[in-house]
mmCIF file with all atom_site columns, C-alpha atoms and ligand atoms in Angstrom:
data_model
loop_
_atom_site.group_PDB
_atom_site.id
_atom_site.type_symbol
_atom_site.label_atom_id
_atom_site.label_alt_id
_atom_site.label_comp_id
_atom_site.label_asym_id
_atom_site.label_entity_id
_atom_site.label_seq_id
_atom_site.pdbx_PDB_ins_code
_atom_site.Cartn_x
_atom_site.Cartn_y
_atom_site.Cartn_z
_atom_site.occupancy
_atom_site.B_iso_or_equiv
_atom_site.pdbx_formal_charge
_atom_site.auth_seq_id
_atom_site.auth_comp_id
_atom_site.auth_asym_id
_atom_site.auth_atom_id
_atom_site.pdbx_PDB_model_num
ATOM   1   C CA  . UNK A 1 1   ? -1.266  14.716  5.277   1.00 0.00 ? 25  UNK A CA  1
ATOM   2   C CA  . UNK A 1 2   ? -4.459  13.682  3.046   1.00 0.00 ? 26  UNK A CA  1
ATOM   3   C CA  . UNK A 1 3   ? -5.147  10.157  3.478   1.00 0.00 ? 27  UNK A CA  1
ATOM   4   C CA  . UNK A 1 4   ? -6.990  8.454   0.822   1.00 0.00 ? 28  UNK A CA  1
ATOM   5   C CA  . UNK A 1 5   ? -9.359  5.927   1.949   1.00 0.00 ? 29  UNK A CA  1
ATOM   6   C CA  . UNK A 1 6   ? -11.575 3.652   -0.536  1.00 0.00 ? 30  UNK A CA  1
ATOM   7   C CA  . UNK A 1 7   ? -14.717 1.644   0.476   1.00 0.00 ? 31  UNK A CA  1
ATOM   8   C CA  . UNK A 1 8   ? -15.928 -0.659  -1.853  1.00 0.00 ? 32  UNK A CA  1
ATOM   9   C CA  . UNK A 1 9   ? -19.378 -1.641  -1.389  1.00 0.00 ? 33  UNK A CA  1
ATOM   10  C CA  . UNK A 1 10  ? -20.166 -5.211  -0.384  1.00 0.00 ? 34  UNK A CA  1
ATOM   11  C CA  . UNK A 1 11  ? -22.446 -7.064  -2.219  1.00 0.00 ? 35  UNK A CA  1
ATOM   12  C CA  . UNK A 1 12  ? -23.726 -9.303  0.595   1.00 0.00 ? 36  UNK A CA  1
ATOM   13  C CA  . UNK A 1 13  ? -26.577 -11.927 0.763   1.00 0.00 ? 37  UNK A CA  1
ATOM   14  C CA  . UNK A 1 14  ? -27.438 -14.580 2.492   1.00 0.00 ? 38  UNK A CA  1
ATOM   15  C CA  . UNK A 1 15  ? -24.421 -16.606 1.325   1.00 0.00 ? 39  UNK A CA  1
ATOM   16  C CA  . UNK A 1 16  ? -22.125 -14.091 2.535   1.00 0.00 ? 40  UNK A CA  1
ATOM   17  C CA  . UNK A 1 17  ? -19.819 -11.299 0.841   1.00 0.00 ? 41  UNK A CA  1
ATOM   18  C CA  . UNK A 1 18  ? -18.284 -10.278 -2.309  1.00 0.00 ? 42  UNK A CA  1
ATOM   19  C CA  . UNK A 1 19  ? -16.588 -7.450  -3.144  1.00 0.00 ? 43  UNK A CA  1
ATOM   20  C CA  . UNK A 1 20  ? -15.244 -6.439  -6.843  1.00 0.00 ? 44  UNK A CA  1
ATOM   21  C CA  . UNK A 1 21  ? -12.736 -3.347  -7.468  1.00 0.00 ? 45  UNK A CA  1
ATOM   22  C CA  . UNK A 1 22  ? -12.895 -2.281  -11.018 1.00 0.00 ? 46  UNK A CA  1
ATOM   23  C CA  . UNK A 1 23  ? -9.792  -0.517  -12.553 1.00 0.00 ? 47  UNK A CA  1
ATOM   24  C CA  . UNK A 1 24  ? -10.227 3.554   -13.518 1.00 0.00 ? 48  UNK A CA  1
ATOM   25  C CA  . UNK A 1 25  ? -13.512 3.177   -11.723 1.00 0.00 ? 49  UNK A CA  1
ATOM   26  C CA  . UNK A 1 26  ? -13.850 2.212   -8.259  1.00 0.00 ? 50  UNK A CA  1
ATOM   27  C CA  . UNK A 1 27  ? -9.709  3.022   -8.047  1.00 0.00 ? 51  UNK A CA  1
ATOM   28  C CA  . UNK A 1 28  ? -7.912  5.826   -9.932  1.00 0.00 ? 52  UNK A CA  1
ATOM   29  C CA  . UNK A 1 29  ? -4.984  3.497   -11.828 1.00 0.00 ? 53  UNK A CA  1
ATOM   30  C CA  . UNK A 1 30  ? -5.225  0.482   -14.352 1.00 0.00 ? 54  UNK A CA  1
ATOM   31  C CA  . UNK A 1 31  ? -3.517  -2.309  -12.104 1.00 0.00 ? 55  UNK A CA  1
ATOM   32  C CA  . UNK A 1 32  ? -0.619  -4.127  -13.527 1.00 0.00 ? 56  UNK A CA  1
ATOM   33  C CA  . UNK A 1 33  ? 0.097   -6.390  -10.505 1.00 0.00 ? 57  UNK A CA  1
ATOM   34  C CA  . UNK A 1 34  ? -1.423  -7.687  -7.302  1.00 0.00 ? 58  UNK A CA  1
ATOM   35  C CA  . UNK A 1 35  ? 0.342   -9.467  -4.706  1.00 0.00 ? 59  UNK A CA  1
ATOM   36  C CA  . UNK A 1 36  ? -0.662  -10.586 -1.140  1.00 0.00 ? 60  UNK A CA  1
ATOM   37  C CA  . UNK A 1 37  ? 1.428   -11.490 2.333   1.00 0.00 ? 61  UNK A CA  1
ATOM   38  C CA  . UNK A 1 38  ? 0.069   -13.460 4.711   1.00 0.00 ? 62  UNK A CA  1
ATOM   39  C CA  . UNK A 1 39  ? 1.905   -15.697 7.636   1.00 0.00 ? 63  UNK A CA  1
ATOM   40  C CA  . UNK A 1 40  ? 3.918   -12.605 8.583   1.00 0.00 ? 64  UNK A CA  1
ATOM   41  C CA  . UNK A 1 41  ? 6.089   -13.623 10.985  1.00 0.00 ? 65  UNK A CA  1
ATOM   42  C CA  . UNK A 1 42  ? 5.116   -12.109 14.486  1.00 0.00 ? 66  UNK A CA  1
ATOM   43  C CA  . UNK A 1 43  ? 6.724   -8.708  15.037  1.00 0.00 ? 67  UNK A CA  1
ATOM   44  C CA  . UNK A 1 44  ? 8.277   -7.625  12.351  1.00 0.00 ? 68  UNK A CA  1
ATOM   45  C CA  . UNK A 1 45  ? 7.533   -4.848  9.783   1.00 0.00 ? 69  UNK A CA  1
ATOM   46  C CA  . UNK A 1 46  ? 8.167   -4.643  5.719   1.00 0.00 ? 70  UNK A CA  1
ATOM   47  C CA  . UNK A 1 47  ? 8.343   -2.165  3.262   1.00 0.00 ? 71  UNK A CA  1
ATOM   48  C CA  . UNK A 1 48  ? 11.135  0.925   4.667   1.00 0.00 ? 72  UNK A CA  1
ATOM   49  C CA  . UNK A 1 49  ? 10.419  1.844   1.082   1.00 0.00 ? 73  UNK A CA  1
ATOM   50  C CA  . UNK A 1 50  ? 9.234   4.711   -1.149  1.00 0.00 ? 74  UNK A CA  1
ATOM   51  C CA  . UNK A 1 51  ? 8.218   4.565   -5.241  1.00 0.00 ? 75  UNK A CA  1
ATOM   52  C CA  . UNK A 1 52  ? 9.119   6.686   -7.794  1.00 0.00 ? 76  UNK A CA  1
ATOM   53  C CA  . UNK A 1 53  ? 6.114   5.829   -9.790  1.00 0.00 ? 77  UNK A CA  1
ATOM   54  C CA  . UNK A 1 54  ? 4.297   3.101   -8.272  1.00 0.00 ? 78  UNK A CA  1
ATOM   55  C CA  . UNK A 1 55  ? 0.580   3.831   -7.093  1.00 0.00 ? 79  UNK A CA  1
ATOM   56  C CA  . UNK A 1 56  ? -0.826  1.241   -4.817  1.00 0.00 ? 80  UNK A CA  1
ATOM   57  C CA  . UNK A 1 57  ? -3.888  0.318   -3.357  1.00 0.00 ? 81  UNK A CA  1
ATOM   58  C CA  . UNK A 1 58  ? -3.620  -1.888  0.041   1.00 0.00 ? 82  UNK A CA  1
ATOM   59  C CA  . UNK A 1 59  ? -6.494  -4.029  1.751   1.00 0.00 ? 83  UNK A CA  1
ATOM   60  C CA  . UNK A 1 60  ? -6.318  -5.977  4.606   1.00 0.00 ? 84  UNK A CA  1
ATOM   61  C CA  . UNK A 1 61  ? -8.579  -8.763  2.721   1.00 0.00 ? 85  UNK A CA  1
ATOM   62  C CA  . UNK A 1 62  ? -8.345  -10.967 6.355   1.00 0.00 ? 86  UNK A CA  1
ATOM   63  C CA  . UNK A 1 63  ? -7.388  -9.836  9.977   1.00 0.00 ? 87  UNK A CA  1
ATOM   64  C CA  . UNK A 1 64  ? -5.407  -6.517  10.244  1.00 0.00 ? 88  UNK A CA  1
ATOM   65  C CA  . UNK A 1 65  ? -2.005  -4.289  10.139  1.00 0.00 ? 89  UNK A CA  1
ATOM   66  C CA  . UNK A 1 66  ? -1.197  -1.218  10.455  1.00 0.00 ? 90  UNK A CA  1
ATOM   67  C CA  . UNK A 1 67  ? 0.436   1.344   7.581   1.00 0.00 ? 91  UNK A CA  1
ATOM   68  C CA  . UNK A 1 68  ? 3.030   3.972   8.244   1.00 0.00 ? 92  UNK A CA  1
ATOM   69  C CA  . UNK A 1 69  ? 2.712   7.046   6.005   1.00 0.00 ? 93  UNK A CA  1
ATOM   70  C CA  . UNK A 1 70  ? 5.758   9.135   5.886   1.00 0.00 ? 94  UNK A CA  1
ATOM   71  C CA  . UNK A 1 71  ? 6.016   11.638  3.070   1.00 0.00 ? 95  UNK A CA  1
ATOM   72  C CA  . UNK A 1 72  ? 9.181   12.913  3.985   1.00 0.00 ? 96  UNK A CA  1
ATOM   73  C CA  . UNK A 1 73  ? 7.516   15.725  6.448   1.00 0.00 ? 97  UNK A CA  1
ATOM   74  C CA  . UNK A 1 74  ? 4.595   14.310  8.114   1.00 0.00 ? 98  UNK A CA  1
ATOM   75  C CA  . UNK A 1 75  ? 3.966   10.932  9.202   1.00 0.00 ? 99  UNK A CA  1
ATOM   76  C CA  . UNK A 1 76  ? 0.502   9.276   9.481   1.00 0.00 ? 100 UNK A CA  1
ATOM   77  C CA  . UNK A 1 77  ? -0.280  6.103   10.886  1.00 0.00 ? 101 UNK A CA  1
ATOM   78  C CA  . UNK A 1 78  ? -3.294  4.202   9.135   1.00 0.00 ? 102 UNK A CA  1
ATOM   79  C CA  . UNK A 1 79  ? -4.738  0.744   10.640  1.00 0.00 ? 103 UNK A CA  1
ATOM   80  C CA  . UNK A 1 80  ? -6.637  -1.904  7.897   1.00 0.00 ? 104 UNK A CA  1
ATOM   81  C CA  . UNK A 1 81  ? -8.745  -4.365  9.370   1.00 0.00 ? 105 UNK A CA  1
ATOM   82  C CA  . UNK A 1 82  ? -11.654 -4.684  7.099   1.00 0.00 ? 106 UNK A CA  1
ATOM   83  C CA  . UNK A 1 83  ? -11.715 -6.262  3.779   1.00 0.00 ? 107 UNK A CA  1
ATOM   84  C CA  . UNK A 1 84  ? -13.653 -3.140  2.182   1.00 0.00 ? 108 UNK A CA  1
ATOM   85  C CA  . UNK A 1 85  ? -11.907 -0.463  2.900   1.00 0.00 ? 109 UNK A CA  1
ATOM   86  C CA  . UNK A 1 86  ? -8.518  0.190   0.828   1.00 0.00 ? 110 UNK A CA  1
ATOM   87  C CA  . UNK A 1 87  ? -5.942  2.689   1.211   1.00 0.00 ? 111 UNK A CA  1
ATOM   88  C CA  . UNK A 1 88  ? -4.629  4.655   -1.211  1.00 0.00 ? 112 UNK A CA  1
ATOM   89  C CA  . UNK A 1 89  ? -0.530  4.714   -1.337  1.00 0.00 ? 113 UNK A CA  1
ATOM   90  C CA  . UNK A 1 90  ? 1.000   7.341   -3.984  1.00 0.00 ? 114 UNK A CA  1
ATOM   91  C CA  . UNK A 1 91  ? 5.093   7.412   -5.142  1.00 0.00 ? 115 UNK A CA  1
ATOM   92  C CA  . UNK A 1 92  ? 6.958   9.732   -3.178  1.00 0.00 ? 116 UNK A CA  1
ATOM   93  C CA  . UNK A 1 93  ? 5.683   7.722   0.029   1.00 0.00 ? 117 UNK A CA  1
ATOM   94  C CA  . UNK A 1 94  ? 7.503   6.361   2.561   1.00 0.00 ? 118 UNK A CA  1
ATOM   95  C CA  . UNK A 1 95  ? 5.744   3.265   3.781   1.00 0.00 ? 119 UNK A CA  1
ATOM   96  C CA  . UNK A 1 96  ? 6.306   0.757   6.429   1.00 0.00 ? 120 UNK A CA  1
ATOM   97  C CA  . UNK A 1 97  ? 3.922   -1.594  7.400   1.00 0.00 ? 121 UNK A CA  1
ATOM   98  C CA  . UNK A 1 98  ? 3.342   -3.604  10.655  1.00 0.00 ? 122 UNK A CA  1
ATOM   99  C CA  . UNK A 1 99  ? 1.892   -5.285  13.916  1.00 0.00 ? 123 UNK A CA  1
ATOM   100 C CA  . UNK A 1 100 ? -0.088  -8.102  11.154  1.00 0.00 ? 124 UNK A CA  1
ATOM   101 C CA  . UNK A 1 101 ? -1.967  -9.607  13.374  1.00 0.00 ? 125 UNK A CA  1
ATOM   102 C CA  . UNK A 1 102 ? -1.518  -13.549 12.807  1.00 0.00 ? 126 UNK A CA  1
ATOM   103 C CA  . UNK A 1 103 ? -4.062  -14.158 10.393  1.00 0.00 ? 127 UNK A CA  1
ATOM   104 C CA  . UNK A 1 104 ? -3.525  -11.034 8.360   1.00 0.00 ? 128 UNK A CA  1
ATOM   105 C CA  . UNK A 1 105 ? -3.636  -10.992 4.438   1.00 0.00 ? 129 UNK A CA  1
ATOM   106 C CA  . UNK A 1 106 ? -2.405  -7.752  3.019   1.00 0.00 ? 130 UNK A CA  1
ATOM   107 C CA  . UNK A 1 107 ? -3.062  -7.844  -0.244  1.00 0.00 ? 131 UNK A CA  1
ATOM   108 C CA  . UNK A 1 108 ? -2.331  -4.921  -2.906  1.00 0.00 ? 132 UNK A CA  1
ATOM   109 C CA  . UNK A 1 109 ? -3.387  -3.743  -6.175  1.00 0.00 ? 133 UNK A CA  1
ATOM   110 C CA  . UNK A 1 110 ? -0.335  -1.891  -8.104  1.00 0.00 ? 134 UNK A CA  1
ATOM   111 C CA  . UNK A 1 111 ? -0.614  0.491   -11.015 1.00 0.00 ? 135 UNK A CA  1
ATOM   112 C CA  . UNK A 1 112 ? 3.155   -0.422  -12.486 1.00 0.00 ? 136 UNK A CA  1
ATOM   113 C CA  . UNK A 1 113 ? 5.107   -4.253  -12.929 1.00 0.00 ? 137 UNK A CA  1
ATOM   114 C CA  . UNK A 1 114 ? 7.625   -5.007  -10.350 1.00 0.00 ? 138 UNK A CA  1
ATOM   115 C CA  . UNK A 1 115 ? 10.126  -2.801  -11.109 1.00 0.00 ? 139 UNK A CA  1
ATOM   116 C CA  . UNK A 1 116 ? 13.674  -3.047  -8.689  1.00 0.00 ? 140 UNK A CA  1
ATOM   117 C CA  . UNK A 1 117 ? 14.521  0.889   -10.165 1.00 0.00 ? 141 UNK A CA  1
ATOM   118 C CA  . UNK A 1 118 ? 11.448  2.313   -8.991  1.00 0.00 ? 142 UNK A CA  1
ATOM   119 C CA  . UNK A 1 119 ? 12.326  1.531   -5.099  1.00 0.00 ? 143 UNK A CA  1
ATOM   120 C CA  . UNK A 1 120 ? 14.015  4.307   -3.285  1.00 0.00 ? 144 UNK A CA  1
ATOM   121 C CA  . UNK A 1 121 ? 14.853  1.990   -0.184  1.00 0.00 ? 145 UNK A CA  1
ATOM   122 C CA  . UNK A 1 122 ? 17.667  4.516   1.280   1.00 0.00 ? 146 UNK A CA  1
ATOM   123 C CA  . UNK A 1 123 ? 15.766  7.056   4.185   1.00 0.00 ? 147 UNK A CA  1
ATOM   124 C CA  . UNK A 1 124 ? 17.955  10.343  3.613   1.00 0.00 ? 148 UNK A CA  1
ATOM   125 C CA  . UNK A 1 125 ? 17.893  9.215   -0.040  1.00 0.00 ? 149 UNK A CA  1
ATOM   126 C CA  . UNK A 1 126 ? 14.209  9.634   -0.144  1.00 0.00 ? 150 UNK A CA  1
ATOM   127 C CA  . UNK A 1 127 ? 14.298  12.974  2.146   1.00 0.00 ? 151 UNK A CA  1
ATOM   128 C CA  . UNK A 1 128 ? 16.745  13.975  -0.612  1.00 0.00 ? 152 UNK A CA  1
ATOM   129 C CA  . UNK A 1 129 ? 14.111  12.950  -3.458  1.00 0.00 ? 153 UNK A CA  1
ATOM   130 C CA  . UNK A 1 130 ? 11.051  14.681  -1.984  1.00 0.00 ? 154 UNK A CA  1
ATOM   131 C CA  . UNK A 1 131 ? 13.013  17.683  -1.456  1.00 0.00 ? 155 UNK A CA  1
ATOM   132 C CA  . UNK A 1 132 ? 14.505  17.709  -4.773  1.00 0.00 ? 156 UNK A CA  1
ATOM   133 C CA  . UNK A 1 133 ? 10.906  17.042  -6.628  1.00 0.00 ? 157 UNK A CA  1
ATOM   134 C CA  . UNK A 1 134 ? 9.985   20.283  -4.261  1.00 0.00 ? 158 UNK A CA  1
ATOM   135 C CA  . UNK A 1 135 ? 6.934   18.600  -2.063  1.00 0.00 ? 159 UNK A CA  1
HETATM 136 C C1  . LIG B 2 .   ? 5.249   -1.986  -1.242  1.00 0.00 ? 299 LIG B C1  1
HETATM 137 C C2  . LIG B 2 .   ? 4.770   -2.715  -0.055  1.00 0.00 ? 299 LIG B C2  1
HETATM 138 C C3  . LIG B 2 .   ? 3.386   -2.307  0.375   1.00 0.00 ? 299 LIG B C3  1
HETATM 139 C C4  . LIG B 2 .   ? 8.485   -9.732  -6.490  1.00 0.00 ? 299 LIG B C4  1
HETATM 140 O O1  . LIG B 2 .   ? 9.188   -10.575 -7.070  1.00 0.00 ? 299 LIG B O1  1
HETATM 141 N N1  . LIG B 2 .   ? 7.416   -9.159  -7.138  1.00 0.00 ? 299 LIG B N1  1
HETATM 142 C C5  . LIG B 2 .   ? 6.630   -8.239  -6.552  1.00 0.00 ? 299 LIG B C5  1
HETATM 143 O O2  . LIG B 2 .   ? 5.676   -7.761  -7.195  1.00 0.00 ? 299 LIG B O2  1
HETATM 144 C C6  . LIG B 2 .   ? 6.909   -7.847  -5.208  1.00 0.00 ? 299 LIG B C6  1
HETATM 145 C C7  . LIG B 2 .   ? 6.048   -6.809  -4.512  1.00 0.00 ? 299 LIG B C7  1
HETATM 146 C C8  . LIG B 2 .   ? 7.978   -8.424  -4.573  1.00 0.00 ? 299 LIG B C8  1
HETATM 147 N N2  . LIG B 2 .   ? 8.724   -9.348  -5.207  1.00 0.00 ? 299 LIG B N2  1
HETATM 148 C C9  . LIG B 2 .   ? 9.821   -9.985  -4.482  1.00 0.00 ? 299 LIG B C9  1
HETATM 149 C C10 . LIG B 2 .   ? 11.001  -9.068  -4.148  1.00 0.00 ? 299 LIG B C10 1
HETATM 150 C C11 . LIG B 2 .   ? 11.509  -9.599  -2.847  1.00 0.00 ? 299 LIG B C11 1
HETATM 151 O O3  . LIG B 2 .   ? 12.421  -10.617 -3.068  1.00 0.00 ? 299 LIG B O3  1
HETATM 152 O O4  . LIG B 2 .   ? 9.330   -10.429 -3.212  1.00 0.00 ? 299 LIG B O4  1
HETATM 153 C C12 . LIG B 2 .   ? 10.267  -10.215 -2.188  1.00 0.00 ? 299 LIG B C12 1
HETATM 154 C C13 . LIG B 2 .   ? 9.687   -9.377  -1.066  1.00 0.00 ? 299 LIG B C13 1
HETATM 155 O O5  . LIG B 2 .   ? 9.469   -8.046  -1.550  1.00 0.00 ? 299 LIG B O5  1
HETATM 156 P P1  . LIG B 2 .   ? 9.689   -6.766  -0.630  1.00 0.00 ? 299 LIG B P1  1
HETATM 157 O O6  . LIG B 2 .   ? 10.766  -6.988  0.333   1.00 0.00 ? 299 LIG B O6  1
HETATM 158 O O7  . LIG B 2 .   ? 9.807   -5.565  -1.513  1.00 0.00 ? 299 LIG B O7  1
HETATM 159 O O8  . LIG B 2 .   ? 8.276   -6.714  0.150   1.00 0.00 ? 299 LIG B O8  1
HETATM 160 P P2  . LIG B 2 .   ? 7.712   -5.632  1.152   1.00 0.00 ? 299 LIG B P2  1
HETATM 161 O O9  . LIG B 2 .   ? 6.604   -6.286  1.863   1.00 0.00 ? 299 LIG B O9  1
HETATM 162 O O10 . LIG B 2 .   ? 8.788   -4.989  1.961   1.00 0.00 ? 299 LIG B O10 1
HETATM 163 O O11 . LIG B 2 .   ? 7.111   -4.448  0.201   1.00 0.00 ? 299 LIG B O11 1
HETATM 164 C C14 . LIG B 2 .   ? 6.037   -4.704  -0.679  1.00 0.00 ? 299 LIG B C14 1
HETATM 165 C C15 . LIG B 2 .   ? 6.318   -4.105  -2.071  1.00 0.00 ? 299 LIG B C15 1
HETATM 166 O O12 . LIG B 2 .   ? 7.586   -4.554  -2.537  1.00 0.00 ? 299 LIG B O12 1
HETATM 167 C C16 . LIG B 2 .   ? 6.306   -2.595  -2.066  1.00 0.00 ? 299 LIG B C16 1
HETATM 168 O O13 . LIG B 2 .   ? 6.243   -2.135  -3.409  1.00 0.00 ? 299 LIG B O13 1
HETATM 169 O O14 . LIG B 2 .   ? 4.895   -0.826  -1.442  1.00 0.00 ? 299 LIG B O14 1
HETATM 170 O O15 . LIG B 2 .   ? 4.834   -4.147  -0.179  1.00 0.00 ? 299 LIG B O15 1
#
């Protein structure tokens, strides 16, 4: 499986770092939405999703988690723990994500509103779905 990784280049000085992400330029989408969790409690994972249509790009803006590609025939398993580097997370992708460490901040940039219909949150339904859309 092809993961997509994005570094965005810090602009640093001496008063520290910034870093800007520019829509259709430094990320392929125009993003709709961006939402961030943070005082995950310990141990547990999220997402045991896929999209139909949502694109999605995920930095760890503080501390780090891990990412658990699954496109229905491989899985990958992607860790985030620097605030430059996004991942890349296309529909059609299983994704589970996990072991935050306490002061993690996963935040994400989405191409598409929140949208309940575009979740495929059933495992054999998604298998199904892959299958069906031939990848
Ligand atoms: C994804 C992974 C990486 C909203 O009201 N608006 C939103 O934009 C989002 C993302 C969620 N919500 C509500 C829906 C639920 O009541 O927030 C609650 C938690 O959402 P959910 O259980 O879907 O969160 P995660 O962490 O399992 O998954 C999220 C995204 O939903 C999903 O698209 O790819 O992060």
């Amino acid at each position: 499986m092809e993961i997509k990784m994005y570094t965005f280049e810090p602009h640093g000085d001496a008063r520290g770092q910034l870093v800007a992400v520019e829509a259709n330029k430094d990320i392929p989408f125009e993003v709709k939405r961006v939402y961030y969790m943070y005082d995950t409690t310990p141990g547990v994972a999220r997402g045991h999703h896929a999209h139909k249509a949502l694109e999605q790009i995920l930095i760890c803006v503080h501390g780090s988690c891990k990412i658990l590609l699954d496109n229905g025939k491989e899985k990958e398993t992607v860790v985030l723990d620097e605030p430059n580097k996004g991942l890349y997370i296309s529909s059609d992708m299983w994704r589970v994500m996990y072991d935050f460490s306490p002061d993690a901040v996963l935040m994400v940039m989405a191409s598409t509103y929140y949208e309940e219909s575009d979740y495929i949150r059933d495992y054999d339904e998604f298998l199904k779905y892959v299958e069906s859309r031939g990848e």
